[in-house]
Coordinates of C-alpha atoms in Angstrom, one line a residue:
X1 CA -6.3 16.5 1.5
X2 CA -6.4 16.1 -2.3
X3 CA -4.9 19.5 -2.9
X4 CA -2.3 19.0 -0.3
X5 CA -1.3 15.6 -1.8
X6 CA -1.1 17.0 -5.3
X7 CA 0.8 20.1 -4.2
X8 CA 3.4 17.8 -2.6
X9 CA 3.9 15.4 -5.4
X10 CA 3.5 17.7 -8.4
X11 CA 6.2 20.1 -7.2
X12 CA 9.1 18.3 -8.9
X13 CA 7.3 18.3 -12.3
X14 CA 6.9 22.1 -12.8
X15 CA 8.7 22.2 -16.2
X16 CA 6.7 19.4 -17.9
X17 CA 3.5 20.9 -16.4
X18 CA 4.3 24.4 -17.7
X19 CA 5.0 22.9 -21.2
X20 CA 1.8 20.9 -21.0
X21 CA -0.3 24.0 -20.1
X22 CA 1.3 25.9 -23.0
X23 CA 0.5 23.2 -25.5
X24 CA -3.1 22.9 -24.1
X25 CA -3.5 26.7 -24.5
X26 CA -2.3 26.7 -28.1
X27 CA -4.5 23.7 -28.9
X28 CA -7.5 25.4 -27.4
X29 CA -6.8 28.6 -29.2
X30 CA -6.7 26.7 -32.5
X31 CA -10.0 25.0 -31.6
X32 CA -11.6 28.4 -30.9
X33 CA -10.3 29.9 -34.2
X34 CA -11.7 27.2 -36.5
X35 CA -15.4 28.2 -36.2
X36 CA -14.5 31.8 -37.1
X37 CA -12.7 30.6 -40.2
X38 CA -15.7 28.5 -41.1
X39 CA -18.0 31.5 -40.7
X40 CA -15.8 33.6 -43.0
X41 CA -15.8 30.8 -45.6
X42 CA -19.6 30.7 -45.5
X43 CA -20.3 34.5 -45.5
X44 CA -17.5 35.7 -47.7
X45 CA -16.8 32.6 -49.8
X46 CA -19.9 30.5 -50.3
X47 CA -22.5 33.3 -50.3
X48 CA -20.4 35.4 -52.7
X49 CA -19.2 32.5 -54.8
X50 CA -15.5 33.4 -54.3
X51 CA -13.7 30.1 -54.8
X52 CA -10.2 31.5 -54.2
X53 CA -11.3 32.8 -50.8
X54 CA -12.7 29.4 -50.0
X55 CA -9.5 27.6 -51.0
X56 CA -7.2 30.1 -49.1
X57 CA -9.2 29.9 -45.9
X58 CA -9.7 26.2 -46.3
X59 CA -5.9 25.7 -46.5
X60 CA -5.6 27.9 -43.4
X61 CA -8.1 25.7 -41.6
X62 CA -6.0 22.6 -42.4
X63 CA -2.9 24.3 -41.1
X64 CA -4.7 25.3 -37.9
X65 CA -6.2 21.8 -37.5
X66 CA -2.7 20.2 -37.9
X67 CA -1.3 22.6 -35.3
X68 CA -4.2 21.6 -33.0
X69 CA -3.5 17.9 -33.5
X70 CA 0.2 18.3 -32.8
X71 CA -0.3 20.4 -29.7
X72 CA -3.0 17.9 -28.4
X73 CA -0.6 14.9 -28.9
X74 CA 2.2 16.7 -27.1
X75 CA -0.1 17.7 -24.2
X76 CA -1.5 14.2 -23.8
X77 CA 2.1 12.8 -23.9
X78 CA 3.4 15.0 -21.2
X79 CA 0.2 14.7 -19.2
X80 CA 0.3 10.9 -19.3
X81 CA 4.0 10.8 -18.3
X82 CA 3.6 13.3 -15.5
X83 CA 0.5 11.5 -14.1
X84 CA 2.3 8.1 -14.2
X85 CA 5.3 9.6 -12.4
X86 CA 3.1 11.1 -9.7
X87 CA 1.4 7.7 -9.2
X88 CA 4.8 6.1 -9.0
X89 CA 6.0 8.6 -6.4
X90 CA 2.9 8.4 -4.2
X91 CA 3.1 4.5 -4.3
X92 CA 6.7 4.7 -3.3
X93 CA 6.0 7.2 -0.5
X94 CA 3.2 4.9 0.9
X95 CA 5.4 1.8 0.6
X96 CA 8.3 3.5 2.4
X97 CA 6.0 4.7 5.2
X98 CA 4.5 1.2 5.6
X99 CA 8.0 -0.3 5.7
X100 CA 8.7 2.0 8.7
X101 CA 5.6 0.8 10.6
X102 CA 5.9 -1.4 13.6
X103 CA 3.5 -4.3 14.1
X104 CA 1.3 -1.9 16.1
X105 CA 0.6 0.4 13.1
X106 CA 0.3 -2.5 10.6
X107 CA -2.3 -4.1 12.9
X108 CA -4.1 -0.7 13.2
X109 CA -4.7 -0.4 9.4
X110 CA -4.8 -4.1 8.5
X111 CA -2.9 -5.6 5.6
X112 CA -5.8 -5.7 3.2
X113 CA -6.5 -1.9 3.7
X114 CA -2.8 -1.1 3.3
X115 CA -2.7 -3.0 0.0
X116 CA -5.8 -1.2 -1.3
X117 CA -4.4 2.2 -0.3
X118 CA -1.1 1.5 -2.1
X119 CA -2.7 0.2 -5.3
X120 CA -6.3 1.2 -5.9
X121 CA -6.4 4.5 -4.0
X122 CA -3.2 5.7 -5.6
X123 CA -4.6 4.7 -9.1
X124 CA -7.6 6.8 -8.5
X125 CA -5.5 9.9 -7.7
X126 CA -3.3 9.1 -10.7
X127 CA -6.3 9.0 -13.0
X128 CA -7.5 12.3 -11.7
X129 CA -4.2 13.9 -12.4
X130 CA -4.2 12.5 -15.9
X131 CA -7.8 13.8 -16.5
X132 CA -6.8 17.2 -15.0
X133 CA -3.9 17.5 -17.5
X134 CA -5.9 16.3 -20.5
X135 CA -9.3 17.8 -19.8
X136 CA -9.3 20.3 -16.9
X137 CA -6.5 22.5 -18.2
X138 CA -8.2 23.1 -21.6
X139 CA -11.8 23.2 -20.2
X140 CA -11.7 26.7 -18.6
X141 CA -9.7 28.2 -21.5
X142 CA -12.3 26.8 -24.0
X143 CA -15.2 27.9 -21.9
X144 CA -14.0 31.5 -21.3
X145 CA -12.7 31.7 -24.9
X146 CA -15.9 30.4 -26.3
X147 CA -17.9 33.0 -24.4
X148 CA -15.7 35.8 -25.6
X149 CA -15.9 34.6 -29.2
X150 CA -19.6 34.2 -29.0
X151 CA -20.0 37.7 -27.6
X152 CA -17.9 39.0 -30.5
X153 CA -20.3 37.4 -33.0
X154 CA -23.6 38.5 -31.5
X155 CA -24.2 40.1 -28.1
X156 CA -28.0 39.7 -27.9
X157 CA -27.9 36.0 -28.8
X158 CA -25.3 35.5 -26.1
X159 CA -28.0 35.9 -23.5
X160 CA -28.7 32.2 -24.0
X161 CA -25.3 31.5 -22.4
X162 CA -26.2 33.5 -19.3
X163 CA -29.0 31.0 -18.6
X164 CA -27.2 27.8 -19.8
X165 CA -23.8 28.0 -17.9
X166 CA -25.3 28.6 -14.4
X167 CA -27.9 25.8 -14.9
X168 CA -25.1 23.3 -15.9
X169 CA -23.0 24.4 -12.9
X170 CA -25.8 23.9 -10.5
X171 CA -26.7 20.5 -11.8
X172 CA -23.1 19.2 -11.7
X173 CA -22.6 20.6 -8.2
X174 CA -25.7 18.9 -6.8
X175 CA -24.7 15.5 -8.2
X176 CA -21.0 15.7 -7.2
X177 CA -21.9 16.6 -3.6
X178 CA -23.9 13.4 -3.3
X179 CA -21.1 11.3 -4.9
X180 CA -18.5 11.9 -2.2
X181 CA -20.0 9.8 0.7
X182 CA -20.9 7.1 -1.7
X183 CA -17.3 6.8 -2.9
X184 CA -16.0 6.6 0.6
X185 CA -18.4 3.8 1.4
X186 CA -17.4 2.0 -1.8
X187 CA -13.6 2.1 -0.8
X188 CA -14.4 0.7 2.6
X189 CA -16.4 -2.1 1.0
X190 CA -13.5 -2.8 -1.4
X191 CA -11.3 -3.1 1.7
X192 CA -13.7 -5.7 3.1
X193 CA -13.7 -7.7 -0.1
X194 CA -9.9 -7.7 -0.1
X195 CA -9.8 -8.8 3.5
X196 CA -12.3 -11.7 3.0
X197 CA -10.5 -12.8 -0.2
X198 CA -7.1 -12.7 1.5
X199 CA -8.4 -14.7 4.5
X200 CA -9.8 -17.3 2.2
X201 CA -6.7 -17.7 0.1
X202 CA -4.4 -17.8 3.2
X203 CA -6.7 -20.1 5.2
X204 CA -7.6 -22.4 2.3
X205 CA -6.4 -25.5 4.1
X206 CA -8.3 -24.7 7.2
X207 CA -11.5 -24.1 5.2
X208 CA -11.1 -27.5 3.4
X209 CA -10.3 -29.3 6.6
X210 CA -13.5 -28.1 8.3
X211 CA -15.5 -28.3 5.1
X212 CA -16.6 -24.7 5.4
X213 CA -16.6 -24.0 1.6
X214 CA -20.3 -23.1 1.5
X215 CA -20.0 -20.8 4.5
X216 CA -17.0 -19.0 3.0
X217 CA -18.8 -18.7 -0.3
X218 CA -21.7 -17.0 1.5
X219 CA -19.4 -14.7 3.4
X220 CA -17.6 -13.6 0.2
X221 CA -21.0 -13.3 -1.6
X222 CA -22.2 -11.0 1.1
X223 CA -19.1 -8.8 0.9
X224 CA -19.2 -8.8 -2.8
X225 CA -22.9 -7.9 -2.9
X226 CA -22.4 -5.0 -0.5
X227 CA -19.7 -3.7 -2.9
X228 CA -21.9 -4.3 -5.9
X229 CA -24.9 -2.5 -4.4
X230 CA -22.7 0.5 -3.4
X231 CA -21.2 0.6 -6.9
X232 CA -24.7 0.5 -8.5
X233 CA -25.9 3.3 -6.3
X234 CA -22.8 5.4 -7.4
X235 CA -23.2 4.3 -11.0
X236 CA -26.9 5.3 -11.0
X237 CA -26.0 8.8 -9.8
X238 CA -23.2 9.1 -12.3
X239 CA -25.5 7.9 -15.1
X240 CA -27.9 10.7 -14.2
X241 CA -25.3 13.3 -15.0
X242 CA -25.0 12.9 -18.7
X243 CA -28.7 12.9 -19.5
X244 CA -29.1 16.1 -17.4
X245 CA -26.1 17.8 -19.2
X246 CA -27.3 16.7 -22.7
X247 CA -30.9 17.9 -22.0
X248 CA -29.6 21.3 -21.1
X249 CA -27.3 21.3 -24.2
X250 CA -30.1 20.3 -26.6
X251 CA -32.5 22.8 -25.2
X252 CA -29.9 25.6 -25.5
X253 CA -29.2 24.6 -29.1
X254 CA -32.9 24.8 -29.9
X255 CA -33.0 28.3 -28.3
X256 CA -30.0 29.5 -30.2
X257 CA -31.5 28.3 -33.6
X258 CA -34.9 29.8 -32.7
X259 CA -33.6 33.2 -31.7
X260 CA -30.8 33.2 -34.3
X261 CA -33.3 32.6 -37.1
X262 CA -35.2 35.7 -36.0
X263 CA -31.9 37.7 -35.9
X264 CA -31.0 36.5 -39.5
X265 CA -34.5 37.4 -40.7
X266 CA -34.2 40.9 -39.2
X267 CA -30.8 41.3 -40.8
X268 CA -29.0 41.6 -37.5
X269 CA -26.9 38.4 -38.1
X270 CA -25.4 36.4 -40.9
X271 CA -25.8 32.7 -41.6
X272 CA -22.1 32.0 -41.1
X273 CA -22.2 33.8 -37.7
X274 CA -25.1 31.6 -36.6
X275 CA -23.1 28.5 -37.6
X276 CA -20.1 29.8 -35.7
X277 CA -22.2 30.7 -32.7
X278 CA -23.6 27.1 -32.6
X279 CA -20.1 25.8 -32.8
X280 CA -19.0 28.0 -29.9
X281 CA -22.0 27.0 -27.9
X282 CA -21.1 23.4 -28.4
X283 CA -17.5 24.1 -27.4
X284 CA -18.7 25.9 -24.2
X285 CA -21.0 23.0 -23.4
X286 CA -18.2 20.5 -24.2
X287 CA -15.8 22.3 -21.9
X288 CA -18.5 22.0 -19.1
X289 CA -19.0 18.3 -19.9
X290 CA -15.2 17.8 -19.8
X291 CA -15.1 19.5 -16.4
X292 CA -18.1 17.4 -15.4
X293 CA -16.4 14.2 -16.4
X294 CA -13.4 15.2 -14.3
X295 CA -15.5 16.3 -11.4
X296 CA -17.1 12.9 -11.3
X297 CA -13.7 11.5 -10.4
X298 CA -12.9 14.2 -7.8
X299 CA -15.0 12.8 -4.9
X300 CA -13.5 9.4 -5.2
X301 CA -10.0 10.7 -5.6
X302 CA -10.5 13.0 -2.6
X303 CA -11.6 10.1 -0.5
X304 CA -8.6 8.1 -1.7
X305 CA -6.3 11.0 -1.0
X306 CA -7.6 11.2 2.6
X307 CA -6.9 7.4 3.0
X308 CA -3.4 7.8 1.5
X309 CA -2.7 10.8 3.9
X310 CA -3.9 8.7 6.8
X311 CA -1.0 6.3 6.1
X312 CA 1.5 9.1 5.3
X313 CA 0.6 11.1 8.4
X314 CA 0.9 8.1 10.7
X315 CA 4.3 8.0 12.4
X316 CA 5.8 4.7 13.5
X317 CA 5.9 4.0 17.2
X318 CA 9.4 2.7 16.5
X319 CA 11.3 5.9 15.8
X320 CA 14.9 5.8 14.5
X321 CA 17.3 7.6 16.7
X322 CA 18.4 11.1 15.7
X323 CA 22.0 10.4 16.7
X324 CA 22.4 6.7 16.3
X325 CA 25.1 4.6 17.8
X326 CA 27.0 2.9 14.9
X327 CA 29.5 0.7 16.7
X328 CA 29.3 -1.6 19.8
X329 CA 32.2 -2.4 22.1
X330 CA 31.2 -5.7 23.4
X331 CA 29.6 -8.5 21.4
X332 CA 26.1 -9.9 22.0
X333 CA 25.4 -9.0 25.6
X334 CA 21.6 -8.6 25.9
X335 CA 19.8 -7.2 28.9
X336 CA 16.1 -6.4 29.5
X337 CA 15.4 -4.1 32.4
X338 CA 11.9 -3.8 33.8
X339 CA 10.3 -4.0 30.3
X340 CA 6.6 -3.6 30.0
X341 CA 4.4 -3.5 26.9
X342 CA 0.8 -2.6 26.4
X343 CA -1.1 -2.6 23.1
X344 CA -3.1 0.6 22.4
X345 CA -6.5 0.4 24.0
X346 CA -5.8 -2.8 25.9
X347 CA -7.0 -3.0 29.5
X348 CA -4.0 -5.0 30.7
X349 CA -0.4 -4.9 29.7
X350 CA 1.1 -7.9 27.9
X351 CA 4.4 -7.6 29.8
X352 CA 5.0 -6.3 33.3
X353 CA 8.5 -5.3 34.6
X354 CA 10.3 -8.2 32.9
X355 CA 14.0 -8.6 33.7
X356 CA 16.3 -10.8 31.6
X357 CA 20.0 -11.2 31.0
X358 CA 21.5 -13.2 28.1
X359 CA 25.3 -13.5 27.7
X360 CA 27.5 -14.6 24.9
X361 CA 28.3 -18.3 24.9
X362 CA 25.1 -19.1 26.9
X363 CA 21.7 -20.3 25.9
X364 CA 18.8 -18.5 27.6
X365 CA 15.4 -20.0 27.3
X366 CA 12.0 -18.4 27.9
X367 CA 9.0 -20.6 28.6
X368 CA 5.4 -20.0 29.7
X369 CA 1.8 -20.8 29.0
X370 CA 0.1 -19.6 25.9
X371 CA -0.5 -15.8 26.0
X372 CA 2.1 -15.2 28.7
X373 CA 4.0 -12.7 26.4
X374 CA 7.0 -14.8 25.2
X375 CA 6.8 -13.7 21.6
X376 CA 6.1 -10.1 22.5
X377 CA 9.2 -10.1 24.8
X378 CA 11.4 -11.4 21.9
X379 CA 9.9 -8.8 19.5
X380 CA 11.2 -6.0 21.8
X381 CA 14.9 -6.8 21.0
X382 CA 14.9 -6.3 17.2
X383 CA 12.4 -3.4 17.7
X384 CA 9.4 -5.0 16.0
X385 CA 7.8 -2.7 18.6
X386 CA 9.2 -0.7 21.5
X387 CA 8.7 -1.3 25.2
X388 CA 6.1 1.0 26.7
X389 CA 8.2 1.0 29.9
X390 CA 11.6 -0.1 30.9
X391 CA 14.4 -0.6 28.4
X392 CA 16.2 -3.2 26.2
X393 CA 20.0 -3.0 26.0
X394 CA 22.4 -4.6 23.6
X395 CA 26.0 -4.4 24.8
X396 CA 24.9 -1.7 27.3
X397 CA 23.3 0.5 24.7
X398 CA 19.5 0.9 24.5
X399 CA 18.2 -0.6 21.3
X400 CA 16.3 2.7 20.7
X401 CA 19.7 4.4 20.3
X402 CA 21.2 1.9 17.9
X403 CA 21.5 2.5 14.2
X404 CA 18.8 0.2 12.6
X405 CA 21.3 -1.4 10.3
X406 CA 23.7 -2.2 13.2
X407 CA 20.8 -3.6 15.2
X408 CA 19.7 -5.8 12.2
X409 CA 23.3 -7.1 11.8
X410 CA 23.6 -7.8 15.5
X411 CA 20.2 -9.5 16.2
X412 CA 18.9 -12.4 14.1
X413 CA 15.3 -13.4 14.7
X414 CA 13.6 -16.6 13.6
X415 CA 9.9 -15.8 14.0
X416 CA 7.2 -18.1 15.3
X417 CA 5.6 -18.2 11.8
X418 CA 8.6 -18.3 9.4
X419 CA 7.9 -16.6 6.1
X420 CA 9.7 -17.4 2.8
X421 CA 9.6 -15.1 -0.2
X422 CA 8.8 -16.0 -3.7
X423 CA 12.1 -16.9 -5.5
X424 CA 14.6 -19.7 -4.9
X425 CA 16.2 -21.3 -1.9
X426 CA 19.3 -19.3 -2.5
X427 CA 17.6 -15.9 -2.7
X428 CA 15.7 -16.6 0.6
X429 CA 18.9 -17.7 2.4
X430 CA 20.8 -14.6 1.2
X431 CA 18.0 -12.3 2.5
X432 CA 20.2 -11.3 5.5
X433 CA 23.5 -11.5 3.7
X434 CA 23.4 -10.9 -0.1
X435 CA 27.2 -11.6 -0.4
X436 CA 27.1 -15.1 1.1
X437 CA 28.8 -17.8 -1.0
X438 CA 27.2 -21.1 -2.0
X439 CA 29.5 -22.9 0.4
X440 CA 28.2 -20.7 3.3
X441 CA 24.6 -21.5 2.2
X442 CA 25.2 -25.2 2.2
X443 CA 26.9 -25.0 5.6
X444 CA 23.9 -23.1 7.1
X445 CA 21.6 -25.7 5.6
X446 CA 23.6 -28.5 7.1
X447 CA 23.5 -27.0 10.5
X448 CA 19.8 -26.4 10.2
X449 CA 19.3 -30.1 9.2
X450 CA 17.9 -28.9 5.8
X451 CA 20.7 -29.9 3.4
X452 CA 19.4 -33.3 2.7
X453 CA 15.9 -32.2 1.6
X454 CA 17.3 -29.2 -0.4
X455 CA 19.7 -31.6 -2.3
X456 CA 16.7 -33.7 -3.3
X457 CA 14.9 -30.6 -4.7
X458 CA 15.3 -30.2 -8.5
X459 CA 17.8 -27.4 -8.8
X460 CA 19.1 -27.5 -5.3
X461 CA 19.8 -24.0 -4.2
X462 CA 18.1 -22.8 -7.3
X463 CA 14.9 -24.7 -6.5
X464 CA 11.9 -22.4 -6.7
X465 CA 10.1 -21.3 -3.5
X466 CA 6.5 -20.1 -3.8
X467 CA 5.2 -17.0 -1.9
X468 CA 5.1 -17.8 1.8
X469 CA 7.0 -21.1 1.2
X470 CA 3.7 -23.0 0.6
X471 CA 5.4 -25.5 -1.6
X472 CA 7.5 -26.9 1.3
X473 CA 6.3 -28.4 4.6
X474 CA 6.1 -26.6 7.9
X475 CA 9.2 -28.3 9.3
X476 CA 11.1 -27.6 6.1
X477 CA 10.0 -24.0 6.2
X478 CA 11.2 -23.7 9.8
X479 CA 14.6 -25.2 9.0
X480 CA 15.0 -22.8 6.0
X481 CA 14.2 -19.9 8.2
X482 CA 16.8 -21.0 10.7
X483 CA 19.4 -21.5 7.9
X484 CA 18.6 -17.9 6.7
X485 CA 19.4 -16.5 10.1
X486 CA 22.6 -18.6 10.3
X487 CA 23.8 -17.1 7.0
X488 CA 23.3 -13.7 8.5
X489 CA 25.7 -14.7 11.4
X490 CA 24.4 -12.2 14.0
X491 CA 25.8 -11.9 17.5
X492 CA 22.4 -12.5 19.2
X493 CA 20.1 -15.3 18.0
X494 CA 16.4 -15.2 18.9
X495 CA 14.4 -18.4 18.2
X496 CA 10.7 -17.8 18.7
X497 CA 9.3 -21.3 19.1
X498 CA 11.2 -22.1 15.9
X499 CA 11.4 -25.9 16.5
X500 CA 7.7 -26.6 17.0
X501 CA 7.2 -28.3 13.6
X502 CA 10.2 -30.6 13.9
X503 CA 10.2 -34.2 15.1
X504 CA 12.2 -35.0 18.2
X505 CA 15.1 -36.6 16.4
X506 CA 15.5 -33.6 14.0
X507 CA 15.0 -31.2 17.0
X508 CA 17.8 -32.9 18.9
X509 CA 20.2 -33.0 15.9
X510 CA 19.5 -29.4 15.1
X511 CA 20.0 -28.2 18.7
X512 CA 23.3 -30.1 18.9
X513 CA 24.5 -28.6 15.6
X514 CA 23.4 -25.1 16.7
X515 CA 25.3 -25.4 20.0
X516 CA 28.5 -25.9 18.0
X517 CA 27.7 -23.1 15.5
X518 CA 26.6 -20.5 18.1
X519 CA 29.0 -21.4 20.9
X520 CA 30.3 -17.8 21.1
X521 CA 27.0 -16.1 20.4
X522 CA 24.1 -15.2 22.6
X523 CA 21.1 -17.5 22.1
X524 CA 17.6 -16.9 23.4
X525 CA 15.0 -19.6 22.7
X526 CA 11.3 -19.3 23.2
X527 CA 9.7 -22.8 23.3
X528 CA 6.7 -24.7 24.4
X529 CA 8.5 -28.0 24.3
X530 CA 10.4 -28.7 27.5
X531 CA 12.8 -31.0 25.8
X532 CA 14.0 -28.2 23.6
X533 CA 15.0 -25.9 26.5
X534 CA 15.8 -28.2 29.5
X535 CA 19.5 -28.1 28.9
X536 CA 19.7 -24.3 28.7
X537 CA 22.1 -22.3 30.8
X538 CA 19.3 -20.2 32.1
X539 CA 15.5 -20.7 31.9
X540 CA 13.1 -17.7 32.4
X541 CA 9.6 -18.6 33.3
X542 CA 6.8 -16.2 32.3
X543 CA 3.3 -16.2 33.6
X544 CA 0.7 -13.5 32.6
X545 CA 3.5 -11.2 31.5
X546 CA 5.6 -11.5 34.6
X547 CA 8.8 -13.3 35.4
X548 CA 8.0 -15.9 38.1
X549 CA 11.2 -17.8 38.0
X550 CA 14.8 -17.9 36.7
X551 CA 17.3 -20.7 36.9
X552 CA 18.4 -24.1 35.5
X553 CA 16.0 -27.0 34.9
X554 CA 16.7 -28.9 38.1
X555 CA 16.5 -25.7 40.2
X556 CA 13.1 -24.7 38.8
X557 CA 11.7 -28.2 39.1
X558 CA 12.6 -28.0 42.8
X559 CA 11.2 -24.6 43.8
X560 CA 9.0 -23.2 40.9
X561 CA 5.4 -24.5 40.8
X562 CA 4.6 -22.8 37.4
X563 CA 7.6 -24.4 35.7
X564 CA 6.9 -27.8 37.3
X565 CA 3.3 -27.8 36.1
X566 CA 4.5 -27.0 32.5
X567 CA 7.1 -29.8 32.6
X568 CA 4.8 -32.4 34.1
X569 CA 2.1 -31.6 31.5
X570 CA 4.6 -33.0 28.9
X571 CA 6.9 -35.4 30.7
X572 CA 6.5 -38.0 33.5
X573 CA 8.2 -37.4 36.8
X574 CA 11.0 -39.8 35.9
X575 CA 11.6 -38.2 32.5
X576 CA 11.6 -34.7 34.0
X577 CA 14.3 -35.8 36.5

């Protein structure tokens, strides 16, 4: 998965990668040449007392060193830029895929896991790319070049390398193989910490209301301890690698000095050559250590790449049409024919053969007990998820055949839990219509019964709104969400229990203003409160995902027992009549 991911996202950067490899090659060649120059200075300059030779070769060493530094800086520069660009591209790809997900796919992965995959997992892959460009490219060149140069100095002494390099490779391989499952477990535990932390931040008011602070502390401590224990287990294994490598390095250095001294004593080798051989041995070992350092990141990056590919390889259940309809003849006619919906793995469907017709200029209400499928039914229209059976039509065209932008302009949804984005009142209201004027914003606020409290805010339309709208009350948040949809001016309005946080007076005033504003549009209201929907042109009663009644208030009161029970649970017989 890691190779596949890198092959996909490194493709556009062939030129900088080629230049980077060239710079790394030149830098490594310069590094390999320096010990030979040093050996010549010792053997031909110091031993013979030739000061001119020492100065000439010393100047050459300075030039080679400067070239090495320049090439190294250039390689690191291009490597860092390319790695950052790859990280940016992978994050963008994951973000774009998540944006295409329906509620079904988001629920499958979970928001905390998707956040971790987009941030931490991508960062691990990016770091591996950076280390590959700065370490892994030069490591094999240095290792092979060091072996060749060492063989050129003294073949018999090079036998030490035959023993050292395989031992290092075996040690590194054994440790890396054990790291991979530990890194996967660590990423899963990181997901858990993110999930618990997200729940505690989002549900802070509930935690305080039930005085569950101690319980939540214990729950976070348990998740945090699990992550810590797994990190320690991984760290202990990582910490074992460097002592093992350094032990092999030191033993090999001792062996080289021991056998090299005998070679010098027998006249088969010069002192400068031994010095150069030791330098090449250290370069070979350093190249192995650089590769080792990178290989320590490979298991975690591989796990992260798998998790990223799980997102990228997941197709949304809401598929855009291949030949989308970009224009509608009529305006706002909504029809649901035999719609059914079942969540993956669920024993029973949420909706069963639901039929519903909503026409322009009419208000259609949907009511039912909790869990009857009202919100799910409304979610089928803007394609938050697609019906698993039946079809949903707007102006006679299935929503699955409509261009997503056309559908978004045609259908405006006020969700059951209105969400406001960090910014200002104006930026939130313009979310559906970026070109709306201030006058249009104030008009929408007035219809939504929100103008008065917005005018009291410091800054008015420019008043700050925190993430999720937590700095305003629930009723204010609902009215701002309604105003946001009014600014959009769709042809079909869907209100998913959008008046539940309003008092009766505000509810009545809002519905009266909405009736004037949406007189020519199609309005579908899902509500628990009977007073909100009793004057609707058509009321659809849902029970366990089925339509058990359709009609006006007085008709349903007379012949629909389910509706009658819902009404009498909120109103007296006289009030209901």
